[in-house]
Amino acid sequence: MTSAIPMPRSFQTDDARLYPIAEKVLAGGRLSFEDGVTLYQTGDVLAVGWLANYVREKINGNVAYFNVNRHINPTNVCVASCRLCAFGRKKDTEGTYTMALEEAWQTAASGYTEAVTEFHIVGGLHPDLPFEYFLDLVRGLKERFPQVHIKAFTMVEVAFLAKRAKLTIPETLQRMKAAGVDSMPGGGAEIFADRVRHIICDHKIDGGEWLETAKMAHQAGLRSNATMLYGHIETNEDRVDHLLRLRAVQDETGGFQTFIPLAFHPDHTALEHIPRTTGMLDVRQIAVGRLLLDNFAHIKAYWQMMTPQIAQIALRFGADDVDGTVIEEKIYHDAGATTPQGMRRADLIRLITEAGREPFERDTLYRAVTRTDDTFTIAV
Ligand code: V47
C-alpha cells in the first residue's frame, strides 16, 4: 500500500479496496457513491466499524446520548396499506383504534414515573380525522406538559394532512408549529428509490416529496430526524443512493439532527417471507451511515429496533445515541419485535456504561438534562 497519510497502526484490513477509503476518512474527506457500495460489499465489517468509530469519536468523543421519552400513536387507522407495515389498519377493520383527545392526553401522563422530556407522536393516515384534531392534540399536550418537547408527525403525515386541509405544506408546518410542535421525527423515509418504494409503500409520498417536505420543515425552523428502512428488497446501491440524497439535503439546510437506520421487521406484514436482518448487517448499517453522512452530528442505534445488545455494540461502530426510555412502542411490536416496550433510565445508563461510553441525558435538541427526583432542568 502507498499512502500519503500515515495509517494509524490499528487500522488493518485484508481488503485492499478499503485503504483509499480509509485515507479519505482519516483526512476528513467526503466518500463517493462507489466508496459507499464498497463499504457494504466488503467482508471486513470490523474495518468498516473501526473507521466509523474513528469518525464517531472525532465528532462526539466518548459520550453516548439517551433521553427520557414517551411514544404516543393516536391512531392506527391508515389509508396507505404499506406492505412493510404491520401497524396500520383500514378503517372499520378488526384491531383499529383512534384515541379521543382526552385519552391521548391521559396516555401522555401514564407509564413510568420518571419525568419525560419528549413526546414522540406518529400515527396512521386517518381518512376522516381533521387537521384540527392533531392541532388540538398538540395544544392540549402543551397546556398540560409545557416543559415537554413535542416531536411530532412525519413528512408523510404532514403531506397527507396538508392535502386534507387544502393547505400548502409551509402553511401546514406553520400551523403545527404555532400549536406547539417543536421538531419532527424521521419516519416514513423508508428507501427513496422508486422501484423499491413502489413495492414496499406504494401509496406514500415518493422519495423526492419526502426530501422536499423535510427541506420545507427545516426552512420553517423545525429540526427533524431522518430514517432509512433496510433489510428488505433494497440493493446496496439503493442504500447508498438514500444516504447520499439525505447528505445533499443536509448540505443545503443543516436541519437534520440524527440519522436512524431502521431494520425491517417482517412479522405480520405482507413481506413476511423476508428473513430478519442479522446483527452484522445492523452494525454495518450504523457504520456506513456514520461514514457517508459526514454532515450529520448524530447516528442513533434505536435499541427497540436492534435490541439493547446490538445497540450496545453499535456504540463502537459509529453510533452515539441509543434513543430513550420510549415507554409503549407499538409499530415494531406489531411487526414481531421481542424487545421490551420500554426501558428505565437506569437500564439505559447501564447499557451505555458497559459499552465503555459516558452516558449523557439529552433533551430532543441534544442539550444536557439535569434531574432531581421528579423534575428536570435543561441547560440552554
Ligand atoms: O416510518 C414501519 C418504520 C418508522 C416497520 O425520529 C418499520 O427519533 C421495521 O420513524 N419494520 C417509525 N420498520 C419509527 C421511526 C422512529 C423510531 C425511533 C425514533 C425516531 C426518531 C423515529 O418505522 C416508520 C417506518 O419507517 N416501520 N413498519 C416494520 N415492519
mmCIF file of C-alpha atoms and ligand atoms in Angstrom:
data_model
loop_
_atom_site.group_PDB
_atom_site.id
_atom_site.type_symbol
_atom_site.label_atom_id
_atom_site.label_comp_id
_atom_site.label_asym_id
_atom_site.label_seq_id
_atom_site.Cartn_x
_atom_site.Cartn_y
_atom_site.Cartn_z
ATOM 1 C CA MET A 1 0.000 0.000 0.000
ATOM 2 C CA THR A 2 1.285 3.505 -0.804
ATOM 3 C CA SER A 3 -0.265 6.248 1.253
ATOM 4 C CA ALA A 4 0.427 9.954 1.704
ATOM 5 C CA ILE A 5 -1.285 9.915 5.094
ATOM 6 C CA PRO A 6 0.254 7.581 7.661
ATOM 7 C CA MET A 7 -2.318 4.975 8.570
ATOM 8 C CA PRO A 8 -2.751 4.597 12.339
ATOM 9 C CA ARG A 9 -1.284 1.215 13.255
ATOM 10 C CA SER A 10 -4.586 -0.076 14.475
ATOM 11 C CA PHE A 11 -6.212 0.249 11.048
ATOM 12 C CA GLN A 12 -5.677 -3.028 9.314
ATOM 13 C CA THR A 13 -7.650 -4.842 6.684
ATOM 14 C CA ASP A 14 -7.220 -7.708 4.308
ATOM 15 C CA ASP A 15 -9.453 -5.909 1.780
ATOM 16 C CA ALA A 16 -7.171 -3.589 -0.213
ATOM 17 C CA ARG A 17 -10.199 -1.637 -1.515
ATOM 18 C CA LEU A 18 -10.615 -0.160 1.960
ATOM 19 C CA TYR A 19 -7.225 1.617 2.127
ATOM 20 C CA PRO A 20 -8.119 4.517 -0.218
ATOM 21 C CA ILE A 21 -11.428 4.885 1.644
ATOM 22 C CA ALA A 22 -9.551 4.934 4.960
ATOM 23 C CA GLU A 23 -7.234 7.624 3.611
ATOM 24 C CA LYS A 24 -10.203 9.846 2.767
ATOM 25 C CA VAL A 25 -11.850 9.236 6.136
ATOM 26 C CA LEU A 26 -8.693 9.996 8.098
ATOM 27 C CA ALA A 27 -8.120 13.147 6.072
ATOM 28 C CA GLY A 28 -11.707 14.298 6.753
ATOM 29 C CA GLY A 29 -12.660 13.854 3.079
ATOM 30 C CA ARG A 30 -16.020 13.007 1.565
ATOM 31 C CA LEU A 31 -16.819 9.458 0.426
ATOM 32 C CA SER A 32 -18.262 8.754 -3.030
ATOM 33 C CA PHE A 33 -21.136 6.556 -4.213
ATOM 34 C CA GLU A 34 -18.644 3.823 -5.170
ATOM 35 C CA ASP A 35 -16.969 4.029 -1.741
ATOM 36 C CA GLY A 36 -20.377 3.508 -0.141
ATOM 37 C CA VAL A 37 -21.054 0.398 -2.220
ATOM 38 C CA THR A 38 -17.621 -0.997 -1.281
ATOM 39 C CA LEU A 39 -18.372 -0.455 2.420
ATOM 40 C CA TYR A 40 -21.489 -2.615 2.005
ATOM 41 C CA GLN A 41 -19.687 -5.254 -0.085
ATOM 42 C CA THR A 42 -16.552 -5.831 1.940
ATOM 43 C CA GLY A 43 -16.327 -8.869 4.178
ATOM 44 C CA ASP A 44 -14.233 -6.875 6.663
ATOM 45 C CA VAL A 45 -17.035 -5.428 8.767
ATOM 46 C CA LEU A 46 -14.644 -4.777 11.647
ATOM 47 C CA ALA A 47 -12.518 -2.487 9.449
ATOM 48 C CA VAL A 48 -15.654 -0.554 8.422
ATOM 49 C CA GLY A 49 -16.585 -0.331 12.094
ATOM 50 C CA TRP A 50 -13.091 0.853 13.029
ATOM 51 C CA LEU A 51 -13.345 3.735 10.555
ATOM 52 C CA ALA A 52 -16.855 4.666 11.682
ATOM 53 C CA ASN A 53 -15.739 4.596 15.301
ATOM 54 C CA TYR A 54 -12.843 6.910 14.424
ATOM 55 C CA VAL A 55 -15.304 9.451 12.955
ATOM 56 C CA ARG A 56 -17.762 8.997 15.824
ATOM 57 C CA GLU A 57 -15.087 9.706 18.426
ATOM 58 C CA LYS A 58 -13.852 12.703 16.455
ATOM 59 C CA ILE A 59 -17.369 14.196 16.434
ATOM 60 C CA ASN A 60 -18.810 13.017 19.759
ATOM 61 C CA GLY A 61 -15.842 11.992 21.897
ATOM 62 C CA ASN A 62 -16.729 9.246 24.361
ATOM 63 C CA VAL A 63 -20.254 10.480 25.044
ATOM 64 C CA ALA A 64 -23.356 8.396 24.257
ATOM 65 C CA TYR A 65 -26.701 10.176 24.323
ATOM 66 C CA PHE A 66 -30.085 8.994 25.573
ATOM 67 C CA ASN A 67 -33.331 10.655 26.568
ATOM 68 C CA VAL A 68 -36.435 10.010 28.638
ATOM 69 C CA ASN A 69 -39.271 9.941 26.173
ATOM 70 C CA ARG A 70 -42.731 8.572 25.557
ATOM 71 C CA HIS A 71 -44.296 7.456 22.295
ATOM 72 C CA ILE A 72 -47.917 8.346 21.535
ATOM 73 C CA ASN A 73 -49.604 6.796 18.478
ATOM 74 C CA PRO A 74 -53.027 8.487 18.319
ATOM 75 C CA THR A 75 -54.490 6.122 15.685
ATOM 76 C CA ASN A 76 -53.557 3.031 13.722
ATOM 77 C CA VAL A 77 -56.209 3.662 11.062
ATOM 78 C CA CYS A 78 -54.365 4.246 7.812
ATOM 79 C CA VAL A 79 -55.334 4.629 4.161
ATOM 80 C CA ALA A 80 -51.893 3.644 2.890
ATOM 81 C CA SER A 81 -51.718 -0.208 3.136
ATOM 82 C CA CYS A 82 -47.911 -0.273 3.013
ATOM 83 C CA ARG A 83 -46.546 -3.797 2.547
ATOM 84 C CA LEU A 84 -43.753 -3.014 5.021
ATOM 85 C CA CYS A 85 -46.105 -2.174 7.876
ATOM 86 C CA ALA A 86 -47.963 -4.286 10.454
ATOM 87 C CA PHE A 87 -49.242 -1.303 12.444
ATOM 88 C CA GLY A 88 -51.667 0.444 10.072
ATOM 89 C CA ARG A 89 -55.164 -0.943 9.515
ATOM 90 C CA LYS A 90 -58.001 0.006 7.194
ATOM 91 C CA LYS A 91 -60.892 1.917 8.760
ATOM 92 C CA ASP A 92 -63.633 -0.263 10.321
ATOM 93 C CA THR A 93 -61.498 -3.422 10.353
ATOM 94 C CA GLU A 94 -60.564 -5.546 13.359
ATOM 95 C CA GLY A 95 -58.000 -4.133 15.765
ATOM 96 C CA THR A 96 -58.330 -0.479 14.794
ATOM 97 C CA TYR A 97 -58.204 2.250 17.416
ATOM 98 C CA THR A 98 -58.374 6.038 17.460
ATOM 99 C CA MET A 99 -57.769 7.909 20.704
ATOM 100 C CA ALA A 100 -60.218 10.552 21.854
ATOM 101 C CA LEU A 101 -58.227 13.692 22.707
ATOM 102 C CA GLU A 102 -58.765 13.209 26.441
ATOM 103 C CA GLU A 103 -57.468 9.646 26.106
ATOM 104 C CA ALA A 104 -54.340 10.808 24.250
ATOM 105 C CA TRP A 105 -53.614 13.376 26.976
ATOM 106 C CA GLN A 106 -54.111 10.733 29.679
ATOM 107 C CA THR A 107 -51.826 8.346 27.782
ATOM 108 C CA ALA A 108 -49.165 11.054 27.788
ATOM 109 C CA ALA A 109 -49.284 11.163 31.584
ATOM 110 C CA SER A 110 -49.196 7.399 32.084
ATOM 111 C CA GLY A 111 -46.287 4.974 32.277
ATOM 112 C CA TYR A 112 -43.146 5.315 34.312
ATOM 113 C CA THR A 113 -42.776 7.941 36.971
ATOM 114 C CA GLU A 114 -39.565 9.469 35.569
ATOM 115 C CA ALA A 115 -40.469 12.860 34.096
ATOM 116 C CA VAL A 116 -40.317 12.632 30.306
ATOM 117 C CA THR A 117 -38.613 15.365 28.293
ATOM 118 C CA GLU A 118 -40.077 14.364 24.917
ATOM 119 C CA PHE A 119 -43.330 13.125 23.380
ATOM 120 C CA HIS A 120 -42.746 11.311 20.101
ATOM 121 C CA ILE A 121 -46.064 11.377 18.209
ATOM 122 C CA VAL A 122 -46.732 9.494 14.960
ATOM 123 C CA GLY A 123 -49.719 7.586 13.638
ATOM 124 C CA GLY A 124 -51.672 6.309 10.655
ATOM 125 C CA LEU A 125 -53.053 8.396 7.793
ATOM 126 C CA HIS A 126 -56.659 8.503 9.004
ATOM 127 C CA PRO A 127 -59.162 9.253 6.221
ATOM 128 C CA ASP A 128 -61.590 11.222 8.436
ATOM 129 C CA LEU A 129 -59.703 12.863 11.309
ATOM 130 C CA PRO A 130 -59.433 16.587 10.538
ATOM 131 C CA PHE A 131 -56.174 18.543 10.820
ATOM 132 C CA GLU A 132 -57.762 20.345 13.807
ATOM 133 C CA TYR A 133 -57.758 17.045 15.777
ATOM 134 C CA PHE A 134 -53.957 16.882 15.534
ATOM 135 C CA LEU A 135 -53.546 20.587 16.337
ATOM 136 C CA ASP A 136 -55.847 20.241 19.365
ATOM 137 C CA LEU A 137 -53.913 17.158 20.464
ATOM 138 C CA VAL A 138 -50.656 19.120 20.429
ATOM 139 C CA ARG A 139 -52.187 22.245 22.040
ATOM 140 C CA GLY A 140 -53.658 20.106 24.828
ATOM 141 C CA LEU A 141 -50.307 18.443 25.472
ATOM 142 C CA LYS A 142 -48.502 21.799 25.613
ATOM 143 C CA GLU A 143 -51.069 23.126 28.079
ATOM 144 C CA ARG A 144 -50.724 20.106 30.338
ATOM 145 C CA PHE A 145 -46.966 19.480 29.932
ATOM 146 C CA PRO A 146 -45.406 22.828 28.952
ATOM 147 C CA GLN A 147 -41.876 21.632 29.734
ATOM 148 C CA VAL A 148 -42.023 18.603 27.394
ATOM 149 C CA HIS A 149 -40.618 18.846 23.843
ATOM 150 C CA ILE A 150 -43.126 17.709 21.202
ATOM 151 C CA LYS A 151 -41.515 15.799 18.317
ATOM 152 C CA ALA A 152 -44.478 15.068 16.098
ATOM 153 C CA PHE A 153 -45.658 13.948 12.663
ATOM 154 C CA THR A 154 -43.531 12.507 9.875
ATOM 155 C CA MET A 155 -43.076 14.151 6.468
ATOM 156 C CA VAL A 156 -45.637 11.625 5.190
ATOM 157 C CA GLU A 157 -48.254 12.710 7.737
ATOM 158 C CA VAL A 158 -47.581 16.399 7.036
ATOM 159 C CA ALA A 159 -48.067 15.925 3.275
ATOM 160 C CA PHE A 160 -51.274 13.948 3.910
ATOM 161 C CA LEU A 161 -52.703 16.476 6.392
ATOM 162 C CA ALA A 162 -51.846 19.368 4.069
ATOM 163 C CA LYS A 163 -53.811 17.751 1.254
ATOM 164 C CA ARG A 164 -56.792 17.003 3.509
ATOM 165 C CA ALA A 165 -56.832 20.554 4.935
ATOM 166 C CA LYS A 166 -56.266 22.070 1.466
ATOM 167 C CA LEU A 167 -53.224 23.940 2.711
ATOM 168 C CA THR A 168 -49.729 24.236 1.308
ATOM 169 C CA ILE A 169 -47.023 22.322 3.141
ATOM 170 C CA PRO A 170 -45.414 25.519 4.540
ATOM 171 C CA GLU A 171 -48.846 26.621 5.841
ATOM 172 C CA THR A 172 -49.391 23.208 7.423
ATOM 173 C CA LEU A 173 -45.975 23.331 9.087
ATOM 174 C CA GLN A 174 -46.594 26.849 10.379
ATOM 175 C CA ARG A 175 -49.882 25.780 11.986
ATOM 176 C CA MET A 176 -48.262 22.743 13.568
ATOM 177 C CA LYS A 177 -45.527 24.941 14.943
ATOM 178 C CA ALA A 178 -47.988 27.514 16.277
ATOM 179 C CA ALA A 179 -49.909 24.699 18.024
ATOM 180 C CA GLY A 180 -46.724 23.570 19.816
ATOM 181 C CA VAL A 181 -44.809 21.124 17.609
ATOM 182 C CA ASP A 182 -41.113 21.671 18.424
ATOM 183 C CA SER A 183 -39.429 19.293 15.961
ATOM 184 C CA MET A 184 -40.194 16.318 13.741
ATOM 185 C CA PRO A 185 -39.305 12.621 13.807
ATOM 186 C CA GLY A 186 -37.558 10.913 10.905
ATOM 187 C CA GLY A 187 -40.058 8.220 9.916
ATOM 188 C CA GLY A 188 -41.577 7.455 6.556
ATOM 189 C CA ALA A 189 -38.362 7.880 4.577
ATOM 190 C CA GLU A 190 -38.046 4.095 4.013
ATOM 191 C CA ILE A 191 -35.873 3.846 0.855
ATOM 192 C CA PHE A 192 -36.086 6.704 -1.623
ATOM 193 C CA ALA A 193 -35.561 4.632 -4.810
ATOM 194 C CA ASP A 194 -38.861 4.490 -6.783
ATOM 195 C CA ARG A 195 -38.516 0.802 -7.718
ATOM 196 C CA VAL A 196 -38.378 -0.200 -4.041
ATOM 197 C CA ARG A 197 -40.924 2.324 -2.847
ATOM 198 C CA HIS A 198 -43.476 1.051 -5.381
ATOM 199 C CA ILE A 199 -43.262 -2.369 -3.772
ATOM 200 C CA ILE A 200 -42.966 -1.627 -0.047
ATOM 201 C CA CYS A 201 -45.051 1.556 0.342
ATOM 202 C CA ASP A 202 -46.786 2.348 -2.909
ATOM 203 C CA HIS A 203 -49.321 4.857 -1.602
ATOM 204 C CA LYS A 204 -46.949 7.083 0.320
ATOM 205 C CA ILE A 205 -45.372 10.277 -0.989
ATOM 206 C CA ASP A 206 -42.348 9.482 -3.126
ATOM 207 C CA GLY A 207 -38.732 9.938 -2.062
ATOM 208 C CA GLY A 208 -38.397 13.347 -3.725
ATOM 209 C CA GLU A 209 -41.521 14.608 -1.945
ATOM 210 C CA TRP A 210 -40.242 13.317 1.411
ATOM 211 C CA LEU A 211 -36.983 15.223 0.915
ATOM 212 C CA GLU A 212 -38.756 18.386 -0.292
ATOM 213 C CA THR A 213 -41.073 18.291 2.753
ATOM 214 C CA ALA A 214 -38.045 17.896 5.027
ATOM 215 C CA LYS A 215 -36.444 20.947 3.389
ATOM 216 C CA MET A 216 -39.620 22.979 3.954
ATOM 217 C CA ALA A 217 -39.743 21.848 7.601
ATOM 218 C CA HIS A 218 -36.148 22.968 8.106
ATOM 219 C CA GLN A 219 -36.882 26.275 6.369
ATOM 220 C CA ALA A 220 -39.843 26.719 8.749
ATOM 221 C CA GLY A 221 -37.407 26.396 11.669
ATOM 222 C CA LEU A 222 -38.323 22.831 12.620
ATOM 223 C CA ARG A 223 -35.411 20.460 13.018
ATOM 224 C CA SER A 224 -36.045 16.843 12.066
ATOM 225 C CA ASN A 225 -34.523 13.392 12.057
ATOM 226 C CA ALA A 226 -34.069 11.097 9.073
ATOM 227 C CA THR A 227 -34.552 7.336 8.891
ATOM 228 C CA MET A 228 -33.819 4.566 6.388
ATOM 229 C CA LEU A 229 -35.595 1.223 6.375
ATOM 230 C CA TYR A 230 -33.186 -1.558 5.394
ATOM 231 C CA GLY A 231 -33.146 -5.337 5.215
ATOM 232 C CA HIS A 232 -35.997 -5.980 2.743
ATOM 233 C CA ILE A 233 -35.745 -5.792 -1.071
ATOM 234 C CA GLU A 234 -33.303 -2.904 -1.420
ATOM 235 C CA THR A 235 -29.854 -3.262 -3.023
ATOM 236 C CA ASN A 236 -26.578 -1.821 -1.733
ATOM 237 C CA GLU A 237 -26.882 0.818 -4.463
ATOM 238 C CA ASP A 238 -30.374 1.798 -3.204
ATOM 239 C CA ARG A 239 -28.952 2.182 0.309
ATOM 240 C CA VAL A 240 -26.110 4.403 -0.848
ATOM 241 C CA ASP A 241 -28.464 6.461 -3.027
ATOM 242 C CA HIS A 242 -30.707 7.018 0.023
ATOM 243 C CA LEU A 243 -27.816 8.150 2.209
ATOM 244 C CA LEU A 244 -26.358 10.486 -0.416
ATOM 245 C CA ARG A 245 -29.742 12.118 -1.035
ATOM 246 C CA LEU A 246 -30.014 12.804 2.702
ATOM 247 C CA ARG A 247 -26.460 14.184 2.699
ATOM 248 C CA ALA A 248 -27.317 16.549 -0.175
ATOM 249 C CA VAL A 249 -30.342 17.983 1.660
ATOM 250 C CA GLN A 250 -28.300 18.347 4.818
ATOM 251 C CA ASP A 251 -25.693 20.341 2.846
ATOM 252 C CA GLU A 252 -28.499 22.718 1.874
ATOM 253 C CA THR A 253 -30.410 23.093 5.153
ATOM 254 C CA GLY A 254 -28.382 21.683 8.063
ATOM 255 C CA GLY A 255 -31.770 20.834 9.593
ATOM 256 C CA PHE A 256 -31.338 17.117 10.258
ATOM 257 C CA GLN A 257 -30.294 16.240 13.776
ATOM 258 C CA THR A 258 -29.930 12.483 13.738
ATOM 259 C CA PHE A 259 -29.845 9.594 11.291
ATOM 260 C CA ILE A 260 -31.666 6.437 12.400
ATOM 261 C CA PRO A 261 -31.348 3.252 10.352
ATOM 262 C CA LEU A 262 -34.387 1.017 10.956
ATOM 263 C CA ALA A 263 -34.115 -2.748 10.441
ATOM 264 C CA PHE A 264 -37.112 -4.245 8.693
ATOM 265 C CA HIS A 265 -39.279 -6.455 10.956
ATOM 266 C CA PRO A 266 -41.306 -8.746 8.677
ATOM 267 C CA ASP A 267 -43.793 -10.437 11.043
ATOM 268 C CA HIS A 268 -47.478 -9.784 10.268
ATOM 269 C CA THR A 269 -46.583 -7.692 7.195
ATOM 270 C CA ALA A 270 -47.236 -8.543 3.539
ATOM 271 C CA LEU A 271 -43.469 -9.187 3.274
ATOM 272 C CA GLU A 272 -43.437 -11.834 5.976
ATOM 273 C CA HIS A 273 -41.354 -14.208 3.822
ATOM 274 C CA ILE A 274 -38.291 -11.909 4.105
ATOM 275 C CA PRO A 275 -35.874 -13.034 6.847
ATOM 276 C CA ARG A 276 -34.962 -10.637 9.657
ATOM 277 C CA THR A 277 -31.726 -8.681 9.435
ATOM 278 C CA THR A 278 -28.628 -10.136 11.090
ATOM 279 C CA GLY A 279 -26.516 -8.461 13.753
ATOM 280 C CA MET A 280 -23.682 -7.959 11.265
ATOM 281 C CA LEU A 281 -25.911 -6.068 8.834
ATOM 282 C CA ASP A 282 -27.279 -3.961 11.699
ATOM 283 C CA VAL A 283 -23.844 -2.819 12.875
ATOM 284 C CA ARG A 284 -22.566 -2.407 9.295
ATOM 285 C CA GLN A 285 -25.577 -0.167 8.521
ATOM 286 C CA ILE A 286 -24.784 2.032 11.519
ATOM 287 C CA ALA A 287 -21.144 2.257 10.398
ATOM 288 C CA VAL A 288 -21.870 3.051 6.743
ATOM 289 C CA GLY A 289 -24.379 5.697 7.843
ATOM 290 C CA ARG A 290 -21.719 7.312 10.050
ATOM 291 C CA LEU A 291 -19.149 7.284 7.236
ATOM 292 C CA LEU A 292 -21.336 8.588 4.391
ATOM 293 C CA LEU A 293 -23.319 11.147 6.403
ATOM 294 C CA ASP A 294 -20.306 13.321 7.202
ATOM 295 C CA ASN A 295 -22.586 16.331 7.808
ATOM 296 C CA PHE A 296 -24.848 14.663 10.430
ATOM 297 C CA ALA A 297 -23.920 15.240 14.070
ATOM 298 C CA HIS A 298 -25.619 12.099 15.396
ATOM 299 C CA ILE A 299 -26.258 8.467 14.460
ATOM 300 C CA LYS A 300 -28.859 6.649 16.506
ATOM 301 C CA ALA A 301 -28.859 2.924 17.318
ATOM 302 C CA TYR A 302 -32.559 2.632 18.191
ATOM 303 C CA TRP A 303 -32.441 -0.110 20.844
ATOM 304 C CA GLN A 304 -36.130 -1.045 20.385
ATOM 305 C CA MET A 305 -35.421 -1.949 16.796
ATOM 306 C CA MET A 306 -31.947 -3.505 17.053
ATOM 307 C CA THR A 307 -32.218 -4.972 20.585
ATOM 308 C CA PRO A 308 -30.341 -3.481 23.543
ATOM 309 C CA GLN A 309 -27.457 -5.923 22.926
ATOM 310 C CA ILE A 310 -26.802 -4.848 19.325
ATOM 311 C CA ALA A 311 -27.381 -1.181 20.205
ATOM 312 C CA GLN A 312 -24.603 -1.502 22.770
ATOM 313 C CA ILE A 313 -22.198 -2.922 20.190
ATOM 314 C CA ALA A 314 -23.299 -0.221 17.722
ATOM 315 C CA LEU A 315 -21.890 2.377 20.157
ATOM 316 C CA ARG A 316 -18.470 1.083 18.988
ATOM 317 C CA PHE A 317 -19.469 1.020 15.291
ATOM 318 C CA GLY A 318 -20.334 4.695 14.777
ATOM 319 C CA ALA A 319 -23.459 5.288 16.866
ATOM 320 C CA ASP A 320 -23.515 7.954 19.586
ATOM 321 C CA ASP A 321 -27.190 7.724 20.627
ATOM 322 C CA VAL A 322 -29.497 4.874 21.689
ATOM 323 C CA ASP A 323 -32.821 6.802 21.716
ATOM 324 C CA GLY A 324 -34.693 6.753 25.011
ATOM 325 C CA THR A 325 -36.933 5.027 27.510
ATOM 326 C CA VAL A 326 -39.642 5.052 24.792
ATOM 327 C CA ILE A 327 -42.464 3.664 27.005
ATOM 328 C CA GLU A 328 -45.016 1.848 24.881
ATOM 329 C CA GLU A 329 -43.590 1.213 21.429
ATOM 330 C CA LYS A 330 -46.279 -0.107 19.045
ATOM 331 C CA ILE A 331 -45.024 -0.039 15.427
ATOM 332 C CA TYR A 332 -42.206 -2.573 15.906
ATOM 333 C CA HIS A 333 -44.137 -4.719 18.337
ATOM 334 C CA ASP A 334 -46.994 -5.162 15.861
ATOM 335 C CA ALA A 335 -44.305 -6.410 13.439
ATOM 336 C CA GLY A 336 -42.926 -9.006 15.862
ATOM 337 C CA ALA A 337 -40.300 -7.138 17.923
ATOM 338 C CA THR A 338 -39.415 -9.082 21.069
ATOM 339 C CA THR A 339 -37.665 -6.218 22.864
ATOM 340 C CA PRO A 340 -39.372 -4.745 25.961
ATOM 341 C CA GLN A 341 -41.819 -1.929 25.146
ATOM 342 C CA GLY A 342 -39.871 0.496 27.293
ATOM 343 C CA MET A 343 -36.705 0.756 29.381
ATOM 344 C CA ARG A 344 -35.905 2.614 32.545
ATOM 345 C CA ARG A 345 -33.362 5.385 32.684
ATOM 346 C CA ALA A 346 -31.075 3.335 34.940
ATOM 347 C CA ASP A 347 -31.082 0.458 32.421
ATOM 348 C CA LEU A 348 -30.088 2.783 29.572
ATOM 349 C CA ILE A 349 -27.267 4.173 31.694
ATOM 350 C CA ARG A 350 -26.022 0.642 32.440
ATOM 351 C CA LEU A 351 -26.222 -0.331 28.771
ATOM 352 C CA ILE A 352 -24.131 2.703 27.773
ATOM 353 C CA THR A 353 -21.641 2.418 30.622
ATOM 354 C CA GLU A 354 -20.936 -1.224 29.898
ATOM 355 C CA ALA A 355 -20.172 -0.292 26.273
ATOM 356 C CA GLY A 356 -17.369 1.873 27.711
ATOM 357 C CA ARG A 357 -19.158 5.116 26.881
ATOM 358 C CA GLU A 358 -20.148 8.047 29.056
ATOM 359 C CA PRO A 359 -23.960 8.366 29.385
ATOM 360 C CA PHE A 360 -25.318 11.830 28.633
ATOM 361 C CA GLU A 361 -29.002 12.540 29.190
ATOM 362 C CA ARG A 362 -30.100 14.925 26.462
ATOM 363 C CA ASP A 363 -33.311 16.669 25.505
ATOM 364 C CA THR A 364 -34.512 16.348 21.908
ATOM 365 C CA LEU A 365 -32.182 19.165 20.814
ATOM 366 C CA TYR A 366 -29.152 17.481 22.461
ATOM 367 C CA ARG A 367 -28.956 19.885 25.394
ATOM 368 C CA ALA A 368 -27.912 18.494 28.781
ATOM 369 C CA VAL A 369 -30.711 17.450 31.132
ATOM 370 C CA THR A 370 -30.182 17.501 34.895
ATOM 371 C CA ARG A 371 -32.640 15.763 37.181
ATOM 372 C CA THR A 372 -33.913 15.966 40.677
ATOM 373 C CA ASP A 373 -36.308 13.247 41.885
ATOM 374 C CA ASP A 374 -39.380 14.186 39.892
ATOM 375 C CA THR A 375 -38.389 17.045 37.629
ATOM 376 C CA PHE A 376 -35.585 18.166 35.320
ATOM 377 C CA THR A 377 -33.799 21.246 34.014
ATOM 378 C CA ILE A 378 -32.280 21.768 30.596
ATOM 379 C CA ALA A 379 -29.012 23.595 30.028
ATOM 380 C CA VAL A 380 -29.688 26.322 27.446
HETATM 381 O O1 V47 B 1 -41.860 5.311 9.481
HETATM 382 C C1 V47 B 1 -42.836 0.572 9.965
HETATM 383 C C2 V47 B 1 -40.773 2.032 10.188
HETATM 384 C C3 V47 B 1 -40.986 4.001 11.270
HETATM 385 C C4 V47 B 1 -41.935 -1.368 10.099
HETATM 386 O O2 V47 B 1 -37.117 10.256 14.668
HETATM 387 C C5 V47 B 1 -40.961 -0.396 10.272
HETATM 388 O O3 V47 B 1 -36.269 9.884 16.636
HETATM 389 C C6 V47 B 1 -39.396 -2.002 10.523
HETATM 390 O O4 V47 B 1 -39.530 6.540 12.406
HETATM 391 N N1 V47 B 1 -40.286 -2.992 10.345
HETATM 392 C C7 V47 B 1 -41.449 4.595 12.570
HETATM 393 N N2 V47 B 1 -39.695 -0.705 10.474
HETATM 394 C C8 V47 B 1 -40.330 4.664 13.602
HETATM 395 C C9 V47 B 1 -39.487 5.889 13.408
HETATM 396 C C10 V47 B 1 -38.614 6.332 14.515
HETATM 397 C C11 V47 B 1 -38.283 5.481 15.550
HETATM 398 C C12 V47 B 1 -37.467 5.939 16.575
HETATM 399 C C13 V47 B 1 -37.000 7.227 16.603
HETATM 400 C C14 V47 B 1 -37.347 8.081 15.571
HETATM 401 C C15 V47 B 1 -36.882 9.497 15.616
HETATM 402 C C16 V47 B 1 -38.142 7.644 14.517
HETATM 403 O O5 V47 B 1 -40.840 2.623 11.458
HETATM 404 C C17 V47 B 1 -41.868 4.087 10.069
HETATM 405 C C18 V47 B 1 -41.273 3.035 9.182
HETATM 406 O O6 V47 B 1 -40.169 3.540 8.520
HETATM 407 N N3 V47 B 1 -41.541 0.780 10.152
HETATM 408 N N4 V47 B 1 -43.104 -0.751 9.925
HETATM 409 C C19 V47 B 1 -41.556 -2.723 10.135
HETATM 410 N N5 V47 B 1 -42.436 -3.697 9.923
#
